[in-house]
Coordinates of C-alpha atoms and ligand atoms in Angstrom, one line a residue:
Chain A
X1 CA 8.8 49.7 -34.1
X2 CA 5.7 51.1 -35.9
X3 CA 3.5 49.7 -33.1
X4 CA 5.1 52.2 -30.6
X5 CA 3.2 55.1 -32.0
X6 CA 1.0 56.5 -29.2
X7 CA -1.0 59.3 -30.9
X8 CA -4.6 59.4 -29.8
X9 CA -4.1 56.5 -27.4
X10 CA -6.6 56.3 -24.6
X11 CA -5.6 54.9 -21.2
X12 CA -8.6 53.5 -19.4
X13 CA -8.8 54.4 -15.7
X14 CA -11.2 55.8 -13.2
X15 CA -10.0 59.3 -12.2
X16 CA -11.3 62.8 -11.7
X17 CA -9.5 63.8 -14.9
X18 CA -11.1 61.1 -16.9
X19 CA -14.6 62.2 -15.6
X20 CA -14.1 65.8 -16.6
X21 CA -16.2 67.0 -19.5
X22 CA -14.2 66.7 -22.7
X23 CA -15.0 70.2 -23.8
X24 CA -13.7 71.6 -20.5
X25 CA -10.6 69.4 -20.9
X26 CA -9.8 70.8 -24.3
X27 CA -10.2 74.4 -23.0
X28 CA -8.1 73.6 -20.0
X29 CA -5.3 72.1 -22.2
X30 CA -5.3 75.2 -24.4
X31 CA -5.3 77.5 -21.4
X32 CA -2.4 75.5 -19.9
X33 CA -0.4 75.7 -23.2
X34 CA -0.9 79.5 -23.2
X35 CA 0.4 79.6 -19.7
X36 CA 3.5 77.6 -20.7
X37 CA 4.3 80.4 -23.1
X38 CA 3.4 83.2 -20.6
X39 CA 6.0 82.3 -18.0
X40 CA 9.0 84.6 -17.7
X41 CA 10.9 83.3 -14.6
X42 CA 11.6 80.2 -12.5
X43 CA 8.6 80.9 -10.2
X44 CA 6.2 80.6 -13.2
X45 CA 8.1 77.5 -14.4
X46 CA 7.7 76.0 -10.9
X47 CA 3.9 76.6 -11.0
X48 CA 3.6 75.0 -14.5
X49 CA 5.6 71.9 -13.6
X50 CA 3.8 71.5 -10.2
X51 CA 0.4 71.8 -11.9
X52 CA 1.4 69.2 -14.5
X53 CA 2.7 66.8 -11.9
X54 CA -0.5 67.2 -9.8
X55 CA -2.7 66.6 -12.9
X56 CA -0.7 63.5 -13.9
X57 CA -1.0 62.1 -10.4
X58 CA -4.7 62.8 -10.3
X59 CA -5.2 61.2 -13.8
X60 CA -3.8 57.8 -12.6
X61 CA -2.0 57.5 -16.0
X62 CA 1.2 55.6 -15.1
X63 CA 4.5 57.4 -15.3
X64 CA 5.7 54.9 -17.9
X65 CA 3.0 56.0 -20.3
X66 CA 4.0 59.6 -19.9
X67 CA 7.6 58.8 -20.7
X68 CA 6.4 56.9 -23.8
X69 CA 4.7 60.0 -25.1
X70 CA 7.9 62.1 -24.9
X71 CA 10.2 59.4 -26.3
X72 CA 9.6 60.4 -29.9
X73 CA 10.4 64.1 -29.3
X74 CA 13.6 63.6 -27.2
X75 CA 15.7 64.3 -30.3
X76 CA 13.9 67.4 -31.3
X77 CA 14.1 68.8 -27.8
X78 CA 17.8 68.2 -27.5
X79 CA 18.4 69.5 -31.0
X80 CA 16.5 72.8 -30.5
X81 CA 17.9 73.3 -27.1
X82 CA 21.5 72.9 -28.3
X83 CA 20.9 75.1 -31.3
X84 CA 19.5 77.9 -29.0
X85 CA 22.4 77.4 -26.6
X86 CA 24.8 78.6 -29.3
X87 CA 22.5 81.0 -31.1
X88 CA 21.6 83.1 -28.0
X89 CA 24.8 85.1 -27.5
X90 CA 23.5 87.8 -25.0
X91 CA 24.8 87.9 -21.5
X92 CA 27.9 86.7 -19.8
X93 CA 30.1 84.1 -21.5
X94 CA 30.6 81.0 -19.3
X95 CA 33.4 79.5 -21.4
X96 CA 37.0 80.7 -21.5
X97 CA 37.4 83.6 -23.9
X98 CA 40.0 81.8 -26.0
X99 CA 37.5 79.1 -27.1
X100 CA 36.0 79.6 -30.5
X101 CA 32.5 79.0 -29.2
X102 CA 30.8 80.7 -26.4
X103 CA 27.9 79.8 -24.2
X104 CA 26.3 82.5 -22.2
X105 CA 24.3 82.3 -19.0
X106 CA 21.3 83.7 -20.8
X107 CA 21.6 81.2 -23.6
X108 CA 21.7 78.4 -21.0
X109 CA 18.5 79.6 -19.3
X110 CA 16.8 80.1 -22.6
X111 CA 17.7 76.6 -23.9
X112 CA 16.5 75.2 -20.6
X113 CA 13.1 77.0 -20.7
X114 CA 12.7 75.9 -24.3
X115 CA 13.2 72.3 -23.5
X116 CA 10.9 72.4 -20.5
X117 CA 8.3 74.2 -22.6
X118 CA 8.3 71.6 -25.4
X119 CA 8.2 68.7 -22.9
X120 CA 5.4 70.1 -20.8
X121 CA 3.4 70.9 -23.9
X122 CA 3.6 67.4 -25.2
X123 CA 2.8 65.9 -21.8
X124 CA -0.2 68.2 -21.4
X125 CA -1.6 67.2 -24.8
X126 CA -0.9 63.5 -24.3
X127 CA -2.7 63.7 -21.0
X128 CA -5.7 65.0 -22.9
X129 CA -5.8 62.0 -25.2
X130 CA -4.8 59.5 -22.6
X131 CA -7.8 60.5 -20.4
X132 CA -10.4 61.2 -23.1
X133 CA -11.9 58.6 -25.5
X134 CA -11.7 59.5 -29.1
X135 CA -15.5 59.6 -29.3
X136 CA -15.7 62.1 -26.5
X137 CA -12.9 64.1 -28.0
X138 CA -14.6 64.4 -31.4
X139 CA -17.9 65.3 -29.7
X140 CA -16.2 68.0 -27.8
X141 CA -14.5 69.4 -30.9
X142 CA -17.7 69.4 -32.7
X143 CA -19.4 71.3 -29.9
X144 CA -16.6 73.8 -29.6
X145 CA -16.5 74.4 -33.3
X146 CA -20.3 74.6 -33.6
X147 CA -20.2 78.5 -33.9
X148 CA -18.6 77.9 -37.3
X149 CA -21.8 76.4 -38.6
X150 CA -23.0 80.0 -38.9
X151 CA -20.5 80.5 -41.7
X152 CA -21.6 77.2 -43.3
X153 CA -18.6 75.1 -42.2
X154 CA -19.9 71.5 -42.1
X155 CA -18.8 70.8 -38.5
X156 CA -20.8 67.6 -38.1
X157 CA -19.2 66.0 -41.2
X158 CA -15.8 67.1 -40.0
X159 CA -16.4 65.4 -36.6
X160 CA -17.6 62.2 -38.2
X161 CA -14.5 62.2 -40.4
X162 CA -12.3 62.6 -37.4
X163 CA -14.0 59.8 -35.4
X164 CA -13.5 57.5 -38.3
X165 CA -9.9 58.5 -38.8
X166 CA -9.0 57.9 -35.2
X167 CA -10.9 54.6 -35.2
X168 CA -8.8 53.4 -38.1
X169 CA -5.3 54.3 -36.9
X170 CA -4.8 50.9 -35.1
X171 CA -6.2 49.0 -38.0
X172 CA -3.9 50.8 -40.4
X173 CA -0.9 50.2 -38.2
X174 CA -1.7 46.5 -38.1
X175 CA -2.2 46.4 -41.8
X176 CA 1.2 48.2 -42.4
X177 CA 2.9 45.6 -40.2
X178 CA 1.4 42.7 -42.2
X179 CA 2.3 44.2 -45.6
X180 CA 5.8 44.9 -44.4
X181 CA 6.2 41.3 -43.4
X182 CA 4.8 40.0 -46.7
X183 CA 7.2 42.2 -48.7
X184 CA 10.1 41.3 -46.5
X185 CA 9.3 37.6 -47.2
X186 CA 9.7 38.4 -50.9
X187 CA 13.2 39.8 -50.1
X188 CA 12.3 43.5 -49.9
X189 CA 15.1 45.2 -48.1
X190 CA 13.7 48.0 -45.9
X191 CA 16.6 48.5 -43.6
X192 CA 19.7 49.1 -45.6
X193 CA 20.8 51.5 -48.3
X194 CA 20.8 55.3 -48.8
X195 CA 17.9 57.6 -48.4
X196 CA 16.8 57.2 -52.0
X197 CA 16.9 53.5 -51.8
X198 CA 14.8 53.6 -48.7
X199 CA 12.2 55.8 -50.2
X200 CA 12.0 53.5 -53.2
X201 CA 11.7 50.6 -50.8
X202 CA 8.5 52.1 -49.4
X203 CA 6.6 51.8 -52.6
X204 CA 5.8 48.1 -52.2
X205 CA 4.4 49.0 -48.8
X206 CA 2.5 52.2 -49.6
X207 CA 0.7 51.0 -52.7
X208 CA -1.0 48.0 -51.1
X209 CA -1.7 50.2 -48.1
X210 CA -3.5 52.8 -50.2
X211 CA -5.4 50.2 -52.1
X212 CA -6.7 48.5 -49.0
X213 CA -7.5 51.9 -47.3
X214 CA -9.7 52.9 -50.3
X215 CA -11.3 49.5 -50.2
X216 CA -12.0 49.8 -46.5
X217 CA -13.3 53.3 -46.9
X218 CA -15.7 52.2 -49.6
X219 CA -16.9 49.2 -47.6
X220 CA -17.4 51.4 -44.6
X221 CA -19.4 54.1 -46.5
X222 CA -21.6 51.4 -47.9
X223 CA -22.2 49.8 -44.5
X224 CA -23.0 53.2 -43.0
X225 CA -25.5 54.0 -45.7
X226 CA -27.1 50.6 -45.3
X227 CA -27.7 51.5 -41.7
X228 CA -29.4 54.8 -42.8
X229 CA -26.6 57.1 -41.7
X230 CA -27.3 60.7 -42.7
X231 CA -25.0 63.5 -42.0
X232 CA -25.8 66.9 -40.6
X233 CA -28.5 68.4 -38.4
X234 CA -30.8 66.5 -36.2
X235 CA -28.5 63.7 -35.1
X236 CA -28.9 63.1 -31.4
X237 CA -26.4 61.4 -29.1
X238 CA -26.9 58.4 -26.9
X239 CA -24.8 59.9 -24.1
X240 CA -25.6 63.5 -23.1
X241 CA -22.7 65.3 -21.6
X242 CA -23.5 67.9 -18.9
X243 CA -21.2 70.3 -17.3
X244 CA -20.9 69.5 -13.6
X245 CA -19.5 71.1 -10.5
X246 CA -16.0 69.6 -11.0
X247 CA -15.8 71.1 -14.5
X248 CA -16.6 74.5 -13.1
X249 CA -14.0 73.9 -10.3
X250 CA -11.4 73.0 -12.9
X251 CA -12.1 76.2 -14.9
X252 CA -11.7 78.2 -11.7
X253 CA -8.4 76.6 -10.9
X254 CA -7.0 77.3 -14.4
X255 CA -8.1 80.9 -14.1
X256 CA -6.3 81.1 -10.7
X257 CA -3.2 79.6 -12.1
X258 CA -3.2 82.0 -15.1
X259 CA -3.7 85.0 -12.7
X260 CA -0.9 83.6 -10.5
X261 CA 1.5 83.4 -13.4
X262 CA 0.7 86.9 -14.6
X263 CA 1.3 88.2 -11.1
X264 CA 4.6 86.3 -10.8
X265 CA 5.6 87.8 -14.1
X266 CA 4.8 91.3 -12.7
X267 CA 6.5 91.0 -9.3
X268 CA 9.6 89.0 -10.0
X269 CA 12.4 89.7 -12.5
X270 CA 12.1 88.2 -15.9
X271 CA 14.9 85.8 -16.8
X272 CA 13.9 85.4 -20.4
Chain B
X1 CA 19.5 15.8 -42.7
X2 CA 16.2 17.6 -42.3
X3 CA 15.9 20.8 -44.3
X4 CA 14.2 22.6 -41.6
X5 CA 14.4 22.0 -37.9
X6 CA 12.8 23.8 -34.9
X7 CA 14.6 23.2 -31.6
X8 CA 12.7 24.1 -28.5
X9 CA 11.2 27.1 -30.2
X10 CA 8.9 29.4 -28.2
X11 CA 7.6 32.9 -29.2
X12 CA 6.1 35.6 -27.1
X13 CA 4.8 38.7 -29.0
X14 CA 5.2 41.1 -26.2
X15 CA 8.3 40.4 -24.2
X16 CA 7.7 43.0 -21.6
X17 CA 6.4 40.6 -18.9
X18 CA 7.6 37.1 -18.6
X19 CA 4.1 35.9 -17.6
X20 CA 2.9 36.8 -21.1
X21 CA 1.4 33.8 -22.9
X22 CA 3.4 32.2 -25.7
X23 CA 2.0 32.2 -29.2
X24 CA 4.0 29.0 -29.7
X25 CA 5.6 27.0 -27.0
X26 CA 8.4 24.6 -27.0
X27 CA 8.1 23.4 -30.6
X28 CA 10.4 20.6 -31.8
X29 CA 10.0 19.4 -35.3
X30 CA 12.1 18.2 -38.2
X31 CA 11.0 18.6 -41.8
X32 CA 12.7 16.3 -44.3
X33 CA 13.6 17.4 -47.8
X34 CA 10.9 16.8 -50.4
X35 CA 8.0 16.5 -48.0
X36 CA 4.6 18.0 -48.3
X37 CA 3.6 19.0 -44.8
X38 CA 0.1 20.1 -43.9
X39 CA -0.2 22.2 -40.8
X40 CA -3.6 22.2 -39.2
X41 CA -5.1 23.7 -36.0
X42 CA -7.7 25.8 -34.5
X43 CA -7.7 29.6 -35.2
X44 CA -5.1 31.2 -32.8
X45 CA -3.3 27.9 -32.2
X46 CA 0.0 29.5 -33.5
X47 CA 0.2 28.2 -37.1
X48 CA 1.0 31.5 -38.7
X49 CA 3.4 32.4 -35.9
X50 CA 5.3 29.1 -36.4
X51 CA 5.7 29.5 -40.2
X52 CA 6.9 33.0 -39.8
X53 CA 9.9 31.6 -37.9
X54 CA 10.9 29.4 -40.8
X55 CA 12.1 32.3 -42.9
X56 CA 13.4 34.5 -40.1
X57 CA 10.5 37.0 -40.1
X58 CA 10.0 36.3 -36.4
X59 CA 12.8 35.6 -34.1
X60 CA 12.3 32.8 -31.5
X61 CA 12.1 34.1 -28.0
X62 CA 13.7 30.8 -27.0
X63 CA 15.1 28.1 -29.1
X64 CA 16.6 27.8 -32.6
X65 CA 15.5 27.4 -36.2
X66 CA 18.0 25.3 -38.2
X67 CA 17.9 25.6 -42.0
X68 CA 20.1 22.9 -43.6
X69 CA 21.5 22.3 -40.1
X70 CA 22.6 25.9 -39.6
X71 CA 21.0 28.4 -37.3
X72 CA 19.3 31.1 -39.4
X73 CA 19.8 33.7 -36.7
X74 CA 23.6 33.2 -36.8
X75 CA 24.2 36.5 -38.6
X76 CA 22.4 39.2 -40.5
X77 CA 23.4 37.5 -43.7
X78 CA 22.0 34.1 -42.8
X79 CA 18.7 35.8 -41.9
X80 CA 18.6 37.5 -45.3
X81 CA 19.4 34.3 -47.1
X82 CA 16.8 32.4 -45.3
X83 CA 14.2 34.8 -46.8
X84 CA 15.1 33.5 -50.3
X85 CA 15.7 29.8 -49.3
X86 CA 12.4 29.7 -47.6
X87 CA 9.6 31.3 -49.6
X88 CA 6.7 32.3 -47.4
X89 CA 3.4 33.3 -48.9
X90 CA 1.1 35.0 -46.3
X91 CA -2.5 34.6 -45.8
X92 CA -4.5 36.7 -48.3
X93 CA -1.4 37.3 -50.3
X94 CA -3.4 39.2 -52.9
X95 CA -3.1 42.3 -50.7
X96 CA 0.6 42.5 -51.2
X97 CA 0.4 43.1 -55.0
X98 CA 1.7 46.5 -56.0
X99 CA 3.3 46.6 -59.4
X100 CA 1.9 48.0 -62.6
X101 CA 1.8 44.7 -64.3
X102 CA 1.4 41.0 -63.4
X103 CA 4.9 40.3 -64.8
X104 CA 6.6 42.9 -62.7
X105 CA 4.9 41.8 -59.6
X106 CA 6.0 38.2 -60.0
X107 CA 9.5 39.4 -60.8
X108 CA 9.7 41.4 -57.5
X109 CA 11.2 38.6 -55.5
X110 CA 13.7 37.4 -58.1
X111 CA 14.8 41.0 -58.6
X112 CA 15.5 41.4 -54.9
X113 CA 17.7 38.3 -55.2
X114 CA 19.7 40.3 -57.8
X115 CA 19.3 37.7 -60.5
X116 CA 20.2 38.5 -64.1
X117 CA 17.5 39.6 -66.6
X118 CA 17.3 36.2 -68.2
X119 CA 17.2 34.3 -65.0
X120 CA 14.4 36.5 -63.8
X121 CA 12.5 36.0 -67.0
X122 CA 12.9 32.3 -66.8
X123 CA 11.8 32.2 -63.1
X124 CA 8.8 34.4 -63.8
X125 CA 7.5 32.3 -66.7
X126 CA 8.0 29.0 -64.9
X127 CA 6.2 30.3 -61.8
X128 CA 3.4 31.7 -63.9
X129 CA 3.0 28.3 -65.5
X130 CA 2.7 26.5 -62.2
X131 CA -0.1 28.7 -61.1
X132 CA -1.8 28.7 -64.4
X133 CA -1.3 32.4 -65.3
X134 CA -0.9 32.6 -69.1
X135 CA 1.7 34.9 -70.7
X136 CA -1.2 36.9 -72.2
X137 CA -2.0 38.2 -68.8
X138 CA 1.5 39.4 -68.0
X139 CA 0.9 43.0 -69.1
X140 CA -2.4 43.4 -67.2
X141 CA -2.6 45.3 -64.0
X142 CA -2.7 42.9 -61.0
X143 CA -5.6 45.1 -59.7
X144 CA -7.8 44.2 -62.7
X145 CA -7.7 40.4 -62.0
X146 CA -10.3 38.4 -60.2
X147 CA -9.8 37.4 -56.6
X148 CA -8.6 33.8 -57.4
X149 CA -6.3 35.1 -60.2
X150 CA -4.8 37.7 -57.8
X151 CA -4.1 35.0 -55.3
X152 CA -2.4 32.9 -57.9
X153 CA -0.2 35.7 -59.1
X154 CA 0.8 36.4 -55.5
X155 CA 1.7 32.8 -55.0
X156 CA 3.7 32.8 -58.2
X157 CA 5.6 35.8 -56.8
X158 CA 6.9 33.6 -54.1
X159 CA 7.5 30.5 -56.3
X160 CA 9.5 32.7 -58.7
X161 CA 12.2 33.0 -56.0
X162 CA 12.7 29.2 -56.5
X163 CA 12.9 28.6 -52.8
X164 CA 14.1 25.4 -51.3
X165 CA 11.1 25.3 -49.1
X166 CA 7.8 26.8 -50.1
X167 CA 5.4 27.8 -47.3
X168 CA 1.8 28.8 -47.9
X169 CA -0.3 30.2 -45.1
X170 CA -3.9 29.3 -45.6
X171 CA -3.7 29.5 -49.4
X172 CA -7.3 28.6 -49.9
X173 CA -8.9 30.9 -47.3
X174 CA -11.9 32.7 -48.7
X175 CA -12.0 31.0 -52.1
X176 CA -15.0 29.2 -53.6
X177 CA -14.7 25.4 -54.0
X178 CA -13.5 25.7 -57.6
X179 CA -10.8 28.2 -56.8
X180 CA -9.8 26.1 -53.8
X181 CA -9.4 22.9 -55.8
X182 CA -7.4 24.8 -58.4
X183 CA -4.9 26.0 -55.8
X184 CA -4.6 22.6 -54.2
X185 CA -4.0 20.9 -57.6
X186 CA -1.4 23.6 -58.3
X187 CA 0.4 22.9 -55.1
X188 CA 0.5 19.2 -55.8
X189 CA 1.7 19.7 -59.3
X190 CA 4.4 22.1 -58.1
X191 CA 5.7 19.7 -55.5
X192 CA 5.6 16.7 -57.9
X193 CA 7.6 18.7 -60.5
X194 CA 10.2 20.4 -58.4
X195 CA 10.5 17.7 -55.6
X196 CA 11.0 20.6 -53.2
X197 CA 9.7 20.8 -49.7
X198 CA 6.2 22.4 -49.4
X199 CA 4.5 23.4 -46.2
X200 CA 1.0 24.6 -46.2
X201 CA -1.3 25.8 -43.4
X202 CA -5.0 25.0 -43.6
X203 CA -7.9 24.4 -41.4
X204 CA -9.6 22.0 -43.7
X205 CA -8.8 18.4 -42.8
X206 CA -10.0 17.3 -46.3
X207 CA -7.5 19.6 -48.0
X208 CA -4.7 18.3 -45.9
X209 CA -5.7 14.7 -46.5
X210 CA -5.8 15.3 -50.2
X211 CA -2.3 16.7 -50.4
X212 CA 0.0 16.1 -47.4
X213 CA 2.5 13.4 -46.8
X214 CA 2.8 14.5 -43.2
X215 CA 0.5 16.4 -40.9
X216 CA 1.5 18.7 -38.1
X217 CA -1.4 19.4 -35.7
X218 CA -1.1 22.5 -33.6
X219 CA -3.2 22.9 -30.5
X220 CA -3.0 25.8 -27.9
X221 CA 0.5 26.9 -29.0
X222 CA 2.0 23.4 -28.9
X223 CA 2.6 20.7 -31.4
X224 CA 0.0 18.1 -30.6
X225 CA 0.8 15.6 -33.3
X226 CA 3.3 15.3 -36.1
X227 CA 2.9 12.2 -38.1
X228 CA 1.7 10.6 -41.4
X229 CA -1.8 11.3 -42.5
X230 CA -3.0 7.8 -41.6
X231 CA -1.6 7.9 -38.1
X232 CA -2.9 11.4 -37.4
X233 CA -6.4 10.8 -38.8
X234 CA -6.8 7.6 -36.9
X235 CA -6.8 9.6 -33.7
X236 CA -10.2 11.1 -34.5
X237 CA -11.3 11.5 -30.9
X238 CA -8.3 13.5 -29.9
X239 CA -8.7 15.7 -33.0
X240 CA -12.4 16.3 -32.2
X241 CA -11.4 17.4 -28.6
X242 CA -9.1 20.0 -30.2
X243 CA -12.1 21.3 -32.1
X244 CA -10.9 19.8 -35.4
X245 CA -13.2 17.7 -37.5
X246 CA -12.1 14.7 -39.3
X247 CA -13.7 14.6 -42.8
X248 CA -17.3 13.4 -42.9
X249 CA -16.4 10.4 -45.2
X250 CA -13.8 9.3 -42.6
X251 CA -16.4 9.4 -39.9
X252 CA -18.8 7.3 -42.0
X253 CA -16.2 4.7 -42.7
X254 CA -15.1 4.6 -39.1
X255 CA -18.6 3.8 -38.0
X256 CA -19.1 1.3 -40.8
X257 CA -16.0 -0.5 -39.4
X258 CA -17.4 -0.3 -35.9
X259 CA -20.6 -2.0 -37.1
X260 CA -18.5 -4.8 -38.5
X261 CA -18.3 -4.0 -42.1
X262 CA -14.9 -4.8 -43.5
X263 CA -13.7 -1.5 -44.8
X264 CA -10.5 0.4 -44.5
X265 CA -10.5 3.2 -42.0
X266 CA -8.0 5.3 -43.9
X267 CA -10.6 7.0 -46.1
X268 CA -10.3 10.8 -46.2
X269 CA -11.7 11.9 -49.5
X270 CA -15.0 11.2 -51.3
X271 CA -13.0 9.6 -54.2
X272 CA -11.2 7.2 -51.9
X273 CA -14.6 6.4 -50.3
X274 CA -16.1 5.7 -53.7
X275 CA -13.3 3.4 -54.6
X276 CA -13.5 1.5 -51.3
X277 CA -17.2 1.0 -51.6
X278 CA -16.8 -0.3 -55.1
X279 CA -14.1 -2.7 -53.9
X280 CA -16.5 -3.9 -51.1
X281 CA -19.3 -4.4 -53.5
X282 CA -17.1 -6.6 -55.5
X283 CA -17.2 -4.6 -58.6
X284 CA -14.1 -3.2 -60.3
X285 CA -16.2 -0.9 -62.5
X286 CA -15.2 2.7 -62.7
Ligands
ADP301 N1 1.3 40.5 -34.3 C1 0.8 39.9 -33.1 N2 0.9 40.6 -32.0 C2 0.5 40.0 -30.8 N3 -0.1 38.8 -30.7 C3 -0.3 38.1 -31.9 C4 0.2 38.6 -33.1 N4 -0.1 37.7 -34.1 C5 -0.7 36.7 -33.5 N5 -0.8 36.9 -32.2 C6 -1.4 36.0 -31.2 O1 -0.7 34.8 -31.2 C7 -1.6 33.7 -31.1 C8 -1.3 32.8 -32.3 O2 -1.7 33.4 -33.5 P1 -1.5 32.9 -35.0 O3 -0.1 32.3 -35.1 O4 -1.9 33.9 -35.9 O5 -2.6 31.7 -35.0 P2 -3.2 30.9 -36.3 O6 -2.4 31.3 -37.5 O7 -3.1 29.5 -35.9 O8 -4.6 31.3 -36.3 C9 -3.0 34.3 -31.1 O9 -3.5 34.2 -29.8 C10 -2.8 35.7 -31.6 O10 -3.7 36.5 -30.9
MG302 MG1 -3.1 32.2 -39.3

């Protein structure tokens, strides 16, 4: 159902990971994703998976939530893995020569790495959103992007827009649900028919949704102006975020992991 | 045979844990053909959840809904049919309008029923007449109408499917007194003319008293009362405990009675009160 979408979902818990500074968490996530693509052998893969499991355990996000985040991509993972399995034809063929298809040992390893990479990538980014509130996240992005102000990019405006967008995701989902029910009550058939029919069937849902979104946006802008909202420089924050010891420690750890993976790549044979 | 029947119906929105609270719990009711039922209850008492079961939008977690004696969840086909047999108009239905013109929007339901052009045209015109939308407005965009007009167009959209049972979820919510009276008069006229079953949700005891032949009181996910208007309103104390207020005129007449004045207790609207007072004063003037 439409309610199963978990993008930008926050999972409230008290953990070290939750308490890390959001800016650091974004940097850590990016560094980790880079590492996912650096690995060249099973040793590296082991380090990646172990790090991810350790982080997940530390974050106290339940295993069920993690599974929920990879559920929507299962199909993509299987599809790309299978495609690569047949596409990659280097190496020793594992199937009898007489068969019209061939699967090689290299293809198998390649497909496996690809699947693990996509899955770890998605889990790492969901961990970021699970453990960071949208407000913190936007603040962090705003800070990290602040150098762009030098070339006159309106970073503050961008951050406000993002906060508002995240805030309205649940509202919009609820609204979509309601409109869908209302149109179904008028006999709208959303489940059967060919692809063209189904796209056409979305019109009675999308138009009311757009109309109400514009109305909401208008009301919101008005309400913000009434409370003297001004954009740009000089806005201060109620909560000041400071980099603490554990943030530095986390940075050191990711540097060590990266170094480790580079060393593993240098000293052990590459499999991909 | 009752047209609609709920047998031991319970509904839980999240079925993950069995301890989850039920939005409606063990509902048993029978709605006879041609009745005008008012559903009343506190916010969150499960009114909307209940009515969404009647046309198969929600599936009961436990229990059955019978339409004309047949389980509506028997097959995919029966569910689909129940959507047309039972027309449900949601709360704030004006947010579901989407077509370019008023006419097309009202015709959306009948079109989904795969009726012929003439049948659709007839249904649209008739429904528009019930809600007081004149043919001169047919070519207007529904987004250019006033709030009250939008609401009436949306209701017409459901009426145009000519359902056996018409359900309106809080049709008067957020309207001014004039707009509210207009909708209420419209429901009454529709029921009188078509003799079809109408169910409407409201949290105004006055509105229900004005229209309904039977009242269903929901309290904390359960059916607290289901009886005639007189029988329900005479249990004023219980209603007050549920956070529902009997109309002010009713209270006045009840206390008059307590003080020994010989008046009827079954007074729910100001008009009835006026008539009763005039009767008491011995005058038959208007
Ligand atoms: N889509 C939904 N998902 C989860 N809970 C819901 C949903 N709709 C209603 N509820 C809950 O079910 C209960 C009954 O709600 P509802 O039937 O809308 O009451 P009413 O219409 O009488 O105000 C409420 O406690 C409400 O929070
Ligand atoms: Mg409701």
